[in-house]
C-alpha positions as a LaTeX table, in Angstrom:
\begin{tabular}{lrrr}
\hline
Residue & $x$ (\AA) & $y$ (\AA) & $z$ (\AA) \\
\hline
Met1 & $-2.30$ & 168.86 & $-26.42$ \\
Leu2 & $-1.34$ & 172.55 & $-24.51$ \\
Arg3 & $-2.60$ & 173.69 & $-21.30$ \\
Ile4 & $-2.32$ & 177.46 & $-20.66$ \\
His5 & $-1.34$ & 177.88 & $-16.67$ \\
Phe6 & $-1.50$ & 181.93 & $-15.25$ \\
Ser7 & 1.48 & 182.54 & $-12.94$ \\
Asp8 & $-0.63$ & 183.84 & $-10.69$ \\
Asn9 & $-3.20$ & 181.13 & $-10.41$ \\
Arg10 & $-6.14$ & 184.44 & $-11.48$ \\
Gln11 & $-8.45$ & 181.84 & $-13.74$ \\
Ala12 & $-8.30$ & 177.78 & $-14.11$ \\
Pro13 & $-5.62$ & 176.59 & $-16.90$ \\
Ile14 & $-7.15$ & 176.80 & $-20.68$ \\
Trp15 & $-7.01$ & 174.62 & $-23.05$ \\
Leu16 & $-6.26$ & 175.19 & $-26.77$ \\
Val17 & $-8.73$ & 173.02 & $-28.09$ \\
Asp18 & $-9.27$ & 175.65 & $-31.18$ \\
Glu19 & $-7.56$ & 176.26 & $-33.83$ \\
Arg20 & $-7.16$ & 179.92 & $-32.97$ \\
Leu21 & $-7.14$ & 181.36 & $-30.18$ \\
Thr22 & $-7.17$ & 185.41 & $-29.36$ \\
Ile23 & $-5.48$ & 187.51 & $-26.64$ \\
Gly24 & $-6.11$ & 190.71 & $-25.99$ \\
Gln25 & $-7.95$ & 193.72 & $-23.50$ \\
Asp26 & $-10.63$ & 193.36 & $-26.62$ \\
Ser27 & $-13.88$ & 191.06 & $-25.00$ \\
Arg28 & $-13.83$ & 189.97 & $-28.77$ \\
Asn29 & $-10.69$ & 187.97 & $-27.67$ \\
Asn30 & $-11.24$ & 184.19 & $-26.55$ \\
Leu31 & $-8.67$ & 185.33 & $-24.40$ \\
Val32 & $-9.54$ & 188.61 & $-22.47$ \\
Leu33 & $-6.76$ & 190.17 & $-21.14$ \\
Ala34 & $-7.90$ & 194.07 & $-19.01$ \\
Asp35 & $-4.85$ & 194.82 & $-17.65$ \\
Ala36 & $-3.09$ & 197.75 & $-18.24$ \\
Gly37 & 0.00 & 197.59 & $-20.93$ \\
Ile38 & $-2.14$ & 195.13 & $-22.70$ \\
Ser39 & $-3.54$ & 196.17 & $-27.05$ \\
Pro40 & $-6.97$ & 195.09 & $-27.30$ \\
Phe41 & $-5.94$ & 192.53 & $-30.06$ \\
His42 & $-2.39$ & 191.88 & $-29.06$ \\
Ala43 & $-2.21$ & 188.17 & $-29.76$ \\
Glu44 & $-3.03$ & 184.72 & $-31.37$ \\
Ile45 & $-2.14$ & 181.75 & $-30.64$ \\
Arg46 & $-2.43$ & 179.37 & $-34.04$ \\
Gln47 & $-2.60$ & 175.58 & $-34.24$ \\
Asp48 & $-1.43$ & 173.59 & $-37.11$ \\
His49 & $-0.79$ & 170.29 & $-37.58$ \\
Gly50 & $-0.78$ & 169.72 & $-34.22$ \\
Tyr51 & 1.54 & 172.54 & $-33.79$ \\
Tyr52 & 0.91 & 175.71 & $-31.51$ \\
Tyr53 & 2.26 & 179.20 & $-32.80$ \\
Leu54 & 2.39 & 182.38 & $-31.32$ \\
Thr55 & 2.14 & 186.16 & $-32.84$ \\
Asp56 & 2.07 & 189.58 & $-31.80$ \\
Cys57 & $-0.10$ & 191.18 & $-33.40$ \\
Gly58 & 1.52 & 194.88 & $-33.28$ \\
Ser59 & 1.13 & 195.65 & $-30.24$ \\
Gln60 & 3.29 & 198.64 & $-28.51$ \\
Val61 & 3.99 & 196.76 & $-25.30$ \\
Gly62 & 5.39 & 193.66 & $-27.42$ \\
Thr63 & 4.96 & 189.29 & $-26.71$ \\
Trp64 & 7.09 & 188.02 & $-25.10$ \\
Val65 & 8.67 & 184.24 & $-24.84$ \\
Asn66 & 10.89 & 182.86 & $-22.21$ \\
Asp67 & 12.47 & 186.76 & $-21.65$ \\
Glu68 & 13.14 & 187.10 & $-25.60$ \\
Arg69 & 10.80 & 189.55 & $-28.11$ \\
Ile70 & 9.02 & 187.60 & $-30.46$ \\
Thr71 & 7.58 & 189.18 & $-33.43$ \\
Ala72 & 5.05 & 186.21 & $-35.84$ \\
Arg73 & 4.64 & 182.73 & $-36.00$ \\
Tyr74 & 6.64 & 181.43 & $-33.30$ \\
Gln75 & 6.49 & 177.62 & $-32.23$ \\
Leu76 & 5.69 & 177.49 & $-28.62$ \\
Arg77 & 6.04 & 174.06 & $-27.29$ \\
Thr78 & 6.39 & 172.62 & $-23.46$ \\
Asn79 & 6.86 & 174.50 & $-20.64$ \\
Asp80 & 7.77 & 178.22 & $-22.62$ \\
Cys81 & 6.97 & 181.06 & $-20.61$ \\
Val82 & 5.48 & 183.76 & $-22.63$ \\
Arg83 & 4.50 & 187.39 & $-20.96$ \\
Ile84 & 2.02 & 189.62 & $-22.14$ \\
Gly85 & 2.20 & 193.02 & $-20.57$ \\
Val86 & 2.73 & 192.50 & $-16.97$ \\
Val87 & 0.44 & 189.16 & $-17.29$ \\
Glu88 & 2.93 & 185.66 & $-17.76$ \\
Leu89 & 1.56 & 181.87 & $-19.48$ \\
Val90 & 3.31 & 179.19 & $-19.03$ \\
Phe91 & 2.75 & 176.82 & $-21.77$ \\
Val92 & 1.62 & 173.04 & $-20.36$ \\
Asp93 & 1.47 & 169.64 & $-21.63$ \\
Pro94 & 0.21 & 167.04 & $-18.81$ \\
Thr95 & 1.47 & 164.21 & $-20.41$ \\
Lys96 & 4.83 & 164.42 & $-19.70$ \\
Ser97 & 4.32 & 167.36 & $-16.80$ \\
Lys98 & 2.36 & 163.45 & $-14.80$ \\
Ala99 & 5.37 & 161.78 & $-15.64$ \\
Gln100 & 7.93 & 163.68 & $-14.00$ \\
Ser101 & 6.11 & 164.47 & $-11.12$ \\
Gly102 & 5.14 & 161.16 & $-10.00$ \\
Ala103 & 8.34 & 160.39 & $-8.61$ \\
Asn104 & 7.83 & 163.59 & $-6.37$ \\
Ala105 & 4.25 & 162.96 & $-5.76$ \\
Arg106 & 3.40 & 164.60 & $-1.82$ \\
Trp107 & $-0.16$ & 165.78 & $-2.61$ \\
Phe108 & $-3.14$ & 163.15 & $-3.10$ \\
Leu109 & $-7.03$ & 163.47 & $-3.16$ \\
Gln110 & $-8.66$ & 160.39 & $-2.75$ \\
Val111 & $-12.30$ & 159.50 & $-2.83$ \\
Val112 & $-13.63$ & 158.34 & 0.44 \\
Lys113 & $-17.26$ & 158.25 & $-0.93$ \\
Gly114 & $-19.30$ & 158.50 & $-3.54$ \\
Glu115 & $-18.19$ & 157.76 & $-8.16$ \\
His116 & $-14.42$ & 156.94 & $-8.26$ \\
Glu117 & $-14.63$ & 155.99 & $-4.47$ \\
Gly118 & $-11.17$ & 154.83 & $-2.99$ \\
Lys119 & $-9.95$ & 156.48 & $-6.57$ \\
Lys120 & $-6.38$ & 158.43 & $-5.67$ \\
Phe121 & $-5.44$ & 161.64 & $-7.54$ \\
His122 & $-1.88$ & 162.88 & $-7.75$ \\
Val123 & $-2.19$ & 166.75 & $-6.85$ \\
Asn124 & $-0.35$ & 168.57 & $-9.64$ \\
Gly125 & 0.03 & 172.50 & $-10.36$ \\
Ser126 & $-3.98$ & 173.74 & $-11.07$ \\
Met127 & $-6.79$ & 171.32 & $-11.33$ \\
Thr128 & $-10.34$ & 171.48 & $-12.04$ \\
Phe129 & $-12.85$ & 169.27 & $-10.37$ \\
Gly130 & $-16.35$ & 168.93 & $-12.55$ \\
Arg131 & $-19.21$ & 167.38 & $-14.25$ \\
Ser132 & $-16.95$ & 168.53 & $-17.78$ \\
Thr133 & $-14.51$ & 166.30 & $-19.90$ \\
Lys134 & $-12.01$ & 169.45 & $-19.54$ \\
Cys135 & $-11.35$ & 169.04 & $-15.59$ \\
Glu136 & $-9.07$ & 167.59 & $-14.18$ \\
Leu137 & $-10.50$ & 165.90 & $-12.12$ \\
Cys138 & $-13.73$ & 164.79 & $-13.98$ \\
Phe139 & $-17.08$ & 163.23 & $-11.47$ \\
Ser140 & $-20.66$ & 162.43 & $-13.54$ \\
Asp141 & $-22.42$ & 163.31 & $-10.43$ \\
Met142 & $-25.15$ & 165.91 & $-10.97$ \\
Glu143 & $-24.95$ & 168.14 & $-7.98$ \\
Leu144 & $-21.99$ & 169.14 & $-9.04$ \\
Ser145 & $-21.15$ & 172.41 & $-11.66$ \\
Arg146 & $-19.42$ & 172.07 & $-14.66$ \\
Arg147 & $-16.19$ & 173.65 & $-12.94$ \\
His148 & $-17.49$ & 173.08 & $-9.89$ \\
Cys149 & $-14.12$ & 174.02 & $-8.12$ \\
Glu150 & $-10.08$ & 173.73 & $-8.80$ \\
Phe151 & $-6.73$ & 173.36 & $-6.86$ \\
Phe152 & $-3.99$ & 174.79 & $-6.72$ \\
Leu153 & $-0.44$ & 173.71 & $-5.65$ \\
Lys154 & 1.66 & 176.24 & $-4.77$ \\
Asp155 & 5.55 & 176.19 & $-2.74$ \\
Asp156 & 3.79 & 172.66 & $-2.03$ \\
Val157 & 0.65 & 174.91 & 0.27 \\
Leu158 & $-2.63$ & 173.67 & $-1.31$ \\
Glu159 & $-5.20$ & 175.56 & $-2.19$ \\
Ile160 & $-9.00$ & 175.02 & $-2.52$ \\
Lys161 & $-11.07$ & 177.82 & $-4.48$ \\
Asp162 & $-14.55$ & 177.76 & $-4.93$ \\
Leu163 & $-15.41$ & 178.36 & $-8.75$ \\
Ala164 & $-19.08$ & 180.18 & $-8.40$ \\
Ser165 & $-19.98$ & 176.68 & $-7.68$ \\
Ala166 & $-24.16$ & 175.77 & $-7.69$ \\
Asn167 & $-23.82$ & 173.87 & $-4.44$ \\
Gly168 & $-20.57$ & 175.63 & $-2.85$ \\
Val169 & $-17.34$ & 174.18 & $-1.69$ \\
Arg170 & $-17.17$ & 172.56 & 2.36 \\
Val171 & $-14.22$ & 172.07 & 4.15 \\
Asn172 & $-14.29$ & 169.39 & 7.31 \\
Gln173 & $-18.32$ & 170.68 & 7.50 \\
Gln174 & $-17.72$ & 174.24 & 7.19 \\
Lys175 & $-18.38$ & 175.89 & 3.47 \\
Val176 & $-15.67$ & 178.24 & 1.58 \\
Ala177 & $-15.16$ & 180.09 & $-0.90$ \\
Thr178 & $-11.00$ & 179.46 & $-0.41$ \\
Ala179 & $-8.99$ & 177.97 & 1.27 \\
Val180 & $-5.49$ & 176.63 & 2.58 \\
Leu181 & $-5.59$ & 172.05 & 2.85 \\
Gln182 & $-3.46$ & 170.36 & 5.65 \\
Pro183 & $-3.58$ & 166.69 & 5.30 \\
Gly184 & $-6.55$ & 165.33 & 6.73 \\
Asp185 & $-9.10$ & 167.36 & 6.05 \\
Gln186 & $-12.53$ & 166.65 & 4.10 \\
Leu187 & $-13.99$ & 168.02 & 1.08 \\
Lys188 & $-17.70$ & 166.98 & 0.14 \\
Met189 & $-18.49$ & 168.57 & $-3.75$ \\
Gly190 & $-22.33$ & 167.74 & $-4.18$ \\
Ser191 & $-22.26$ & 163.43 & $-3.10$ \\
Val192 & $-18.72$ & 163.04 & $-3.93$ \\
Thr193 & $-16.37$ & 163.59 & $-0.44$ \\
Leu194 & $-12.66$ & 163.46 & $-0.86$ \\
Leu195 & $-10.14$ & 163.27 & 2.24 \\
Val196 & $-6.46$ & 164.90 & 1.91 \\
Ile197 & $-4.26$ & 162.96 & 1.65 \\
Gly198 & $-0.28$ & 165.36 & 2.39 \\
Pro199 & 3.51 & 165.39 & 3.39 \\
Lys200 & 4.12 & 164.54 & 6.76 \\
Thr201 & 5.38 & 167.40 & 9.17 \\
Ala202 & 7.70 & 167.07 & 12.01 \\
Val203 & 5.72 & 168.11 & 15.60 \\
Ala204 & 7.60 & 168.79 & 18.44 \\
Gln205 & 6.85 & 166.63 & 21.64 \\
Ala206 & 5.59 & 168.75 & 24.61 \\
Glu207 & 6.63 & 168.54 & 27.38 \\
Asp208 & 4.69 & 166.05 & 29.74 \\
Glu209 & 4.29 & 167.16 & 33.11 \\
Asp210 & 3.52 & 163.97 & 34.98 \\
Ala211 & 6.51 & 162.17 & 33.05 \\
Thr212 & 9.69 & 160.90 & 36.04 \\
Val213 & 11.83 & 163.06 & 36.36 \\
Phe214 & 15.29 & 161.52 & 37.36 \\
Met215 & 17.49 & 163.66 & 39.17 \\
Arg216 & 21.60 & 162.43 & 39.44 \\
Ala217 & 21.65 & 161.32 & 43.37 \\
Val218 & 24.25 & 162.63 & 45.52 \\
Asp219 & 27.76 & 161.42 & 46.07 \\
Leu220 & 27.75 & 158.76 & 48.87 \\
Pro221 & 31.58 & 159.58 & 51.36 \\
Lys222 & 33.67 & 156.67 & 50.44 \\
Pro223 & 34.66 & 154.18 & 52.84 \\
Gly224 & 37.50 & 155.21 & 54.31 \\
Asn225 & 39.36 & 155.86 & 57.54 \\
Ser226 & 37.79 & 159.58 & 58.13 \\
Lys227 & 35.52 & 159.64 & 61.23 \\
Pro228 & 32.11 & 161.32 & 60.67 \\
Gln229 & 31.12 & 165.33 & 61.07 \\
Val230 & 28.07 & 165.46 & 63.19 \\
Ser231 & 25.63 & 168.27 & 62.38 \\
Arg232 & 25.67 & 171.34 & 63.88 \\
Ala233 & 22.28 & 170.64 & 63.84 \\
Gly234 & 22.19 & 167.51 & 65.81 \\
Ala235 & 24.44 & 168.53 & 67.91 \\
Ser236 & 22.36 & 171.52 & 69.20 \\
Asn237 & 19.54 & 168.49 & 69.72 \\
Pro238 & 19.01 & 168.07 & 73.38 \\
Leu239 & 17.50 & 164.81 & 72.71 \\
Arg240 & 20.09 & 163.61 & 70.79 \\
Ser241 & 22.90 & 165.15 & 72.78 \\
Ala242 & 20.96 & 163.09 & 76.09 \\
Val243 & 21.31 & 159.95 & 74.63 \\
Pro244 & 24.42 & 158.21 & 73.93 \\
Leu245 & 25.14 & 156.09 & 71.34 \\
Ser246 & 26.83 & 153.08 & 72.94 \\
Pro247 & 26.07 & 151.71 & 76.29 \\
Val248 & 28.87 & 153.06 & 78.51 \\
Pro249 & 29.48 & 151.47 & 81.61 \\
Val250 & 28.32 & 153.34 & 84.95 \\
Asp251 & 29.54 & 153.30 & 88.73 \\
Val252 & 26.64 & 152.95 & 90.82 \\
Pro253 & 27.65 & 153.73 & 94.26 \\
Arg254 & 26.46 & 151.18 & 96.82 \\
Lys255 & 24.78 & 151.61 & 100.35 \\
Pro256 & 26.12 & 149.96 & 103.50 \\
Gly257 & 24.60 & 146.63 & 104.44 \\
Phe258 & 23.94 & 146.01 & 100.52 \\
Asn259 & 25.54 & 141.93 & 100.24 \\
Ser260 & 23.97 & 141.37 & 103.87 \\
Arg261 & 19.96 & 141.76 & 102.62 \\
Leu262 & 20.89 & 140.13 & 98.77 \\
Leu263 & 21.79 & 136.97 & 101.06 \\
Thr264 & 19.04 & 137.11 & 103.36 \\
Ala265 & 16.91 & 137.25 & 100.32 \\
Val266 & 18.86 & 134.32 & 98.93 \\
Ala267 & 18.34 & 132.11 & 101.78 \\
Val268 & 14.57 & 132.74 & 101.79 \\
Ile269 & 14.25 & 131.75 & 98.38 \\
Leu270 & 15.52 & 128.64 & 98.44 \\
Ala271 & 13.81 & 127.87 & 101.96 \\
Gly272 & 10.13 & 127.80 & 100.31 \\
Val273 & 11.88 & 125.46 & 96.75 \\
Ala274 & 13.22 & 123.05 & 99.94 \\
Ala275 & 9.64 & 123.25 & 102.13 \\
Thr276 & 8.22 & 122.59 & 98.25 \\
Leu277 & 9.50 & 120.23 & 97.22 \\
Ala278 & 9.10 & 118.08 & 101.02 \\
Phe279 & 5.77 & 118.83 & 100.52 \\
Asn280 & 5.32 & 117.03 & 97.11 \\
Ser281 & 7.32 & 114.15 & 98.44 \\
Phe282 & 5.12 & 113.64 & 101.32 \\
Leu283 & 2.03 & 113.52 & 99.43 \\
\hline
\end{tabular}
């Protein structure tokens, strides 16, 4: 069964379930398009033995399939692009599109609470969510509307749109009409909670102000015969200039009679020692 997708995502996809589907500006058509250039009864699609045939109903601007103007009973195939006025319609076979997109799956919706808990759904193109069996994401929760919301994936950007549901759509606890979704967002519709799983994005690591910064060490002079240079600051310091770096012998002038006084002092010390020894022996 084929499904009609709108290139501009103006509304939800339409399943070709009836044997005849009419397109035009008149309100009696199955698919009403009020855009300029579209005739009141512009074209129709008929189903015949499992095949779909598109016919132009004498419109002024014509009906185009893959940029070729068609007239009557043109057989539609998967991925055909039909242009009616300024509106572009793409015919998709979901069974084939799922098989082709499985290898490049990047966005998923995982049920974390409610019916089908733990199940993961791959998001591809446009998908409707609700109680209707025609929805790609069908849940039997009575708090959901028949067509509760719709997911759009275009250019790797995932969006959600509330389809005038009774209980609304909440993204991260905030009620929204439309929103661009990010990996990690949580969606709540009725009693069902979905987790958005998407491609990882590279985030530039911020510079840590407290991180240790390693500086290049100062090059030390190699050992050699070169004399150390004395800085001007050291030379101007009076304390450094007053203290010699190494002991220097200094000639101390001696006063007259110095040797005689020294000998007298030594004699007195020796006499005291002798007296002490004699006293000890007497005892």
